[in-house]
Tab-separated table of N, CA and C in Angstrom:
chain	number	residue	atom	x	y	z
A	8	MET	N	-31.218	31.441	-38.137
A	8	MET	CA	-30.095	30.813	-37.465
A	8	MET	C	-30.376	30.214	-36.253
A	9	GLU	N	-31.783	30.101	-35.949
A	9	GLU	CA	-32.107	29.360	-34.711
A	9	GLU	C	-32.165	27.889	-34.672
A	10	ARG	N	-31.446	27.350	-35.612
A	10	ARG	CA	-31.209	25.977	-35.635
A	10	ARG	C	-29.771	25.700	-35.175
A	11	ILE	N	-28.759	26.924	-35.277
A	11	ILE	CA	-27.392	26.511	-34.720
A	11	ILE	C	-27.426	27.362	-33.360
A	12	VAL	N	-26.852	26.609	-32.631
A	12	VAL	CA	-26.724	27.136	-31.058
A	12	VAL	C	-25.140	26.849	-30.820
A	13	THR	N	-25.096	27.683	-29.562
A	13	THR	CA	-23.775	27.452	-28.749
A	13	THR	C	-24.206	27.501	-27.432
A	14	ASP	N	-23.703	26.524	-26.603
A	14	ASP	CA	-23.936	26.176	-25.158
A	14	ASP	C	-22.494	25.689	-24.476
A	15	PRO	N	-21.921	26.048	-23.481
A	15	PRO	CA	-20.834	25.952	-22.786
A	15	PRO	C	-21.009	24.291	-22.330
A	16	ALA	N	-22.192	23.730	-21.911
A	16	ALA	CA	-22.383	22.719	-21.511
A	16	ALA	C	-22.436	21.416	-22.569
A	17	ILE	N	-22.519	21.881	-23.905
A	17	ILE	CA	-22.725	21.191	-25.204
A	17	ILE	C	-21.642	21.264	-25.972
A	18	MET	N	-20.836	20.152	-26.248
A	18	MET	CA	-19.482	20.105	-27.169
A	18	MET	C	-18.598	21.420	-26.666
A	19	ALA	N	-18.205	21.550	-25.669
A	19	ALA	CA	-17.445	22.240	-25.379
A	19	ALA	C	-17.699	24.097	-25.829
A	20	GLY	N	-18.980	24.266	-25.936
A	20	GLY	CA	-19.636	25.198	-26.634
A	20	GLY	C	-19.381	25.674	-28.007
A	21	LYS	N	-19.076	24.431	-28.667
A	21	LYS	CA	-18.979	24.608	-30.254
A	21	LYS	C	-20.579	24.728	-30.928
A	22	PRO	N	-20.475	25.593	-31.935
A	22	PRO	CA	-21.590	25.636	-32.362
A	22	PRO	C	-22.109	24.240	-33.080
A	23	THR	N	-23.738	23.998	-32.686
A	23	THR	CA	-24.099	22.560	-33.030
A	23	THR	C	-25.521	22.874	-33.407
A	24	ILE	N	-26.260	21.808	-33.869
A	24	ILE	CA	-27.423	21.764	-34.570
A	24	ILE	C	-28.203	21.761	-33.283
A	25	ARG	N	-29.424	22.598	-33.035
A	25	ARG	CA	-30.273	22.625	-31.860
A	25	ARG	C	-30.987	21.460	-31.941
A	26	GLY	N	-30.840	20.819	-30.424
A	26	GLY	CA	-31.158	19.614	-30.051
A	26	GLY	C	-30.427	18.079	-30.260
A	27	THR	N	-29.259	18.731	-30.578
A	27	THR	CA	-28.323	17.734	-30.722
A	27	THR	C	-27.039	17.917	-30.298
A	28	ARG	N	-25.825	17.074	-30.388
A	28	ARG	CA	-24.695	17.355	-30.311
A	28	ARG	C	-23.632	17.132	-31.568
A	29	ILE	N	-24.407	17.349	-32.285
A	29	ILE	CA	-23.717	17.443	-33.734
A	29	ILE	C	-23.042	18.679	-34.152
A	30	PRO	N	-21.573	18.765	-34.016
A	30	PRO	CA	-21.258	20.169	-34.228
A	30	PRO	C	-21.472	20.661	-35.620
A	31	VAL	N	-21.470	22.045	-35.911
A	31	VAL	CA	-21.339	22.561	-37.324
A	31	VAL	C	-20.318	22.203	-38.242
A	32	SER	N	-19.412	22.047	-37.590
A	32	SER	CA	-18.074	21.448	-38.291
A	32	SER	C	-17.986	20.192	-38.520
A	33	LEU	N	-18.345	19.384	-37.973
A	33	LEU	CA	-18.647	18.082	-38.480
A	33	LEU	C	-19.380	17.820	-39.467
A	34	VAL	N	-20.570	18.588	-39.888
A	34	VAL	CA	-21.626	18.614	-40.917
A	34	VAL	C	-20.667	19.248	-42.213
A	35	LEU	N	-20.012	20.390	-41.758
A	35	LEU	CA	-19.104	21.016	-43.048
A	35	LEU	C	-17.921	19.917	-43.577
A	36	LYS	N	-17.443	19.399	-42.606
A	36	LYS	CA	-16.169	18.782	-42.836
A	36	LYS	C	-16.613	17.350	-44.041
A	37	ARG	N	-17.998	16.764	-43.460
A	37	ARG	CA	-18.437	15.614	-44.043
A	37	ARG	C	-19.007	16.043	-45.457
A	38	LEU	N	-19.183	17.042	-45.567
A	38	LEU	CA	-20.115	17.835	-46.938
A	38	LEU	C	-18.542	17.910	-47.879
A	39	ALA	N	-17.670	18.357	-47.018
A	39	ALA	CA	-16.490	18.528	-47.892
A	39	ALA	C	-15.671	17.155	-48.430
A	40	GLN	N	-15.869	16.428	-47.661
A	40	GLN	CA	-15.404	14.933	-48.188
A	40	GLN	C	-16.359	14.320	-48.933
A	41	ASP	N	-17.400	14.465	-48.961
A	41	ASP	CA	-18.452	13.688	-49.786
A	41	ASP	C	-19.780	14.528	-49.882
A	42	MET	N	-19.842	15.243	-51.226
A	42	MET	CA	-20.795	16.422	-51.286
A	42	MET	C	-22.055	15.398	-51.146
A	43	GLU	N	-22.332	14.541	-51.338
A	43	GLU	CA	-23.605	13.517	-51.618
A	43	GLU	C	-24.313	13.560	-50.234
A	44	VAL	N	-25.279	14.382	-49.989
A	44	VAL	CA	-26.027	14.407	-48.612
A	44	VAL	C	-26.511	13.139	-48.088
A	45	LYS	N	-26.695	12.151	-48.874
A	45	LYS	CA	-27.378	10.924	-48.765
A	45	LYS	C	-26.491	10.171	-47.559
A	46	ALA	N	-25.139	10.220	-47.910
A	46	ALA	CA	-24.332	9.586	-47.040
A	46	ALA	C	-24.173	10.323	-45.626
A	47	LEU	N	-24.436	11.593	-45.670
A	47	LEU	CA	-24.389	12.299	-44.191
A	47	LEU	C	-25.644	11.781	-43.565
A	48	PHE	N	-26.698	11.797	-44.434
A	48	PHE	CA	-28.242	11.796	-43.506
A	48	PHE	C	-28.044	10.127	-43.305
A	49	ALA	N	-27.174	8.918	-44.008
A	49	ALA	CA	-27.190	7.910	-43.446
A	49	ALA	C	-26.507	7.458	-41.999
A	50	SER	N	-25.686	8.737	-41.867
A	50	SER	CA	-24.822	8.468	-40.682
A	50	SER	C	-25.373	9.158	-39.533
A	51	TYR	N	-25.982	10.156	-39.975
A	51	TYR	CA	-26.946	10.843	-39.133
A	51	TYR	C	-28.560	11.298	-39.342
A	52	PRO	N	-29.079	10.034	-39.284
A	52	PRO	CA	-30.666	10.056	-39.847
A	52	PRO	C	-31.491	11.014	-39.283
A	53	HIS	N	-31.068	11.944	-38.265
A	53	HIS	CA	-32.209	12.685	-37.565
A	53	HIS	C	-31.755	14.026	-38.095
A	54	LEU	N	-30.831	14.215	-38.845
A	54	LEU	CA	-30.600	15.536	-39.598
A	54	LEU	C	-31.436	15.678	-40.678
A	55	THR	N	-31.778	16.847	-40.933
A	55	THR	CA	-32.645	17.364	-42.070
A	55	THR	C	-31.899	18.355	-43.181
A	56	MET	N	-32.339	18.515	-44.266
A	56	MET	CA	-32.027	19.343	-45.037
A	56	MET	C	-31.647	20.747	-44.579
A	57	GLU	N	-32.674	21.139	-43.985
A	57	GLU	CA	-32.688	22.424	-43.380
A	57	GLU	C	-31.578	22.714	-42.202
A	58	ASP	N	-31.231	21.702	-41.444
A	58	ASP	CA	-30.057	21.759	-40.761
A	58	ASP	C	-28.739	21.850	-41.448
A	59	VAL	N	-28.604	21.206	-42.600
A	59	VAL	CA	-27.811	21.046	-43.434
A	59	VAL	C	-27.408	22.659	-43.761
A	60	ARG	N	-28.524	23.242	-44.483
A	60	ARG	CA	-28.560	24.485	-45.132
A	60	ARG	C	-28.192	25.559	-43.828
A	61	ALA	N	-28.640	25.349	-42.952
A	61	ALA	CA	-28.264	26.306	-41.533
A	61	ALA	C	-26.626	26.025	-41.365
A	62	CYS	N	-26.102	25.063	-41.720
A	62	CYS	CA	-24.772	24.712	-41.112
A	62	CYS	C	-24.096	25.739	-42.304
A	63	LEU	N	-24.602	25.719	-43.473
A	63	LEU	CA	-23.885	26.223	-44.530
A	63	LEU	C	-23.846	27.818	-44.620
A	64	GLU	N	-25.251	28.119	-43.931
A	64	GLU	CA	-25.301	29.598	-43.903
A	64	GLU	C	-24.615	30.188	-42.639
A	65	TYR	N	-24.596	29.312	-41.512
A	65	TYR	CA	-23.638	29.816	-40.213
A	65	TYR	C	-21.934	29.936	-40.894
A	66	ALA	N	-21.524	28.894	-41.706
A	66	ALA	CA	-20.550	29.149	-42.088
A	66	ALA	C	-19.977	30.648	-42.939
A	67	TYR	N	-21.057	30.646	-43.814
A	67	TYR	CA	-21.356	31.773	-44.600
A	67	TYR	C	-21.032	33.196	-43.750
A	68	GLN	N	-22.017	33.217	-42.820
A	68	GLN	CA	-21.814	34.386	-42.106
A	68	GLN	C	-20.607	34.583	-41.326
A	69	MET	N	-20.017	33.422	-40.727
A	69	MET	CA	-18.916	33.530	-40.195
A	69	MET	C	-17.828	34.172	-40.998
A	70	LEU	N	-17.791	33.705	-42.078
A	70	LEU	CA	-16.829	34.316	-43.206
A	70	LEU	C	-16.804	35.754	-43.501
A	71	GLU	N	-18.107	35.971	-43.799
A	71	GLU	CA	-18.426	37.423	-43.933
A	71	GLU	C	-17.893	38.190	-42.914
A	72	VAL	N	-18.242	37.801	-41.571
A	72	VAL	CA	-18.022	38.827	-40.592
A	72	VAL	C	-16.148	38.971	-40.228
A	73	GLU	N	-15.589	37.485	-40.646
A	73	GLU	CA	-14.317	37.755	-40.779
A	73	GLU	C	-13.766	38.548	-41.524
A	74	ASP	N	-14.269	38.519	-42.903
A	74	ASP	CA	-13.609	39.142	-43.781
A	74	ASP	C	-14.084	40.472	-44.081
A	75	GLY	N	-15.029	40.777	-43.145
A	75	GLY	CA	-15.736	42.241	-43.187
A	75	GLY	C	-16.717	42.473	-44.003
A	76	GLY	N	-17.386	41.384	-44.577
A	76	GLY	CA	-18.157	41.443	-45.693
A	76	GLY	C	-17.489	41.154	-46.855
A	77	LEU	N	-18.536	40.372	-47.647
A	77	LEU	CA	-17.698	39.873	-48.991
A	77	LEU	C	-18.528	40.852	-50.186
């Protein structure tokens, strides 16, 4: 999870992709709207597939913690 960081000085502490101001929630929302990652990469060309995977893993881990494990 080294790709996902939280910093109170960046995006009000929302989880973001390291080295960017791109929140995890934005990546997840864009994927939900259009599963084609090419559209996401066109809008955010500096994103990598590893960044997208990290966002998905982060979301999964948050759900697992919230649900007490799946």
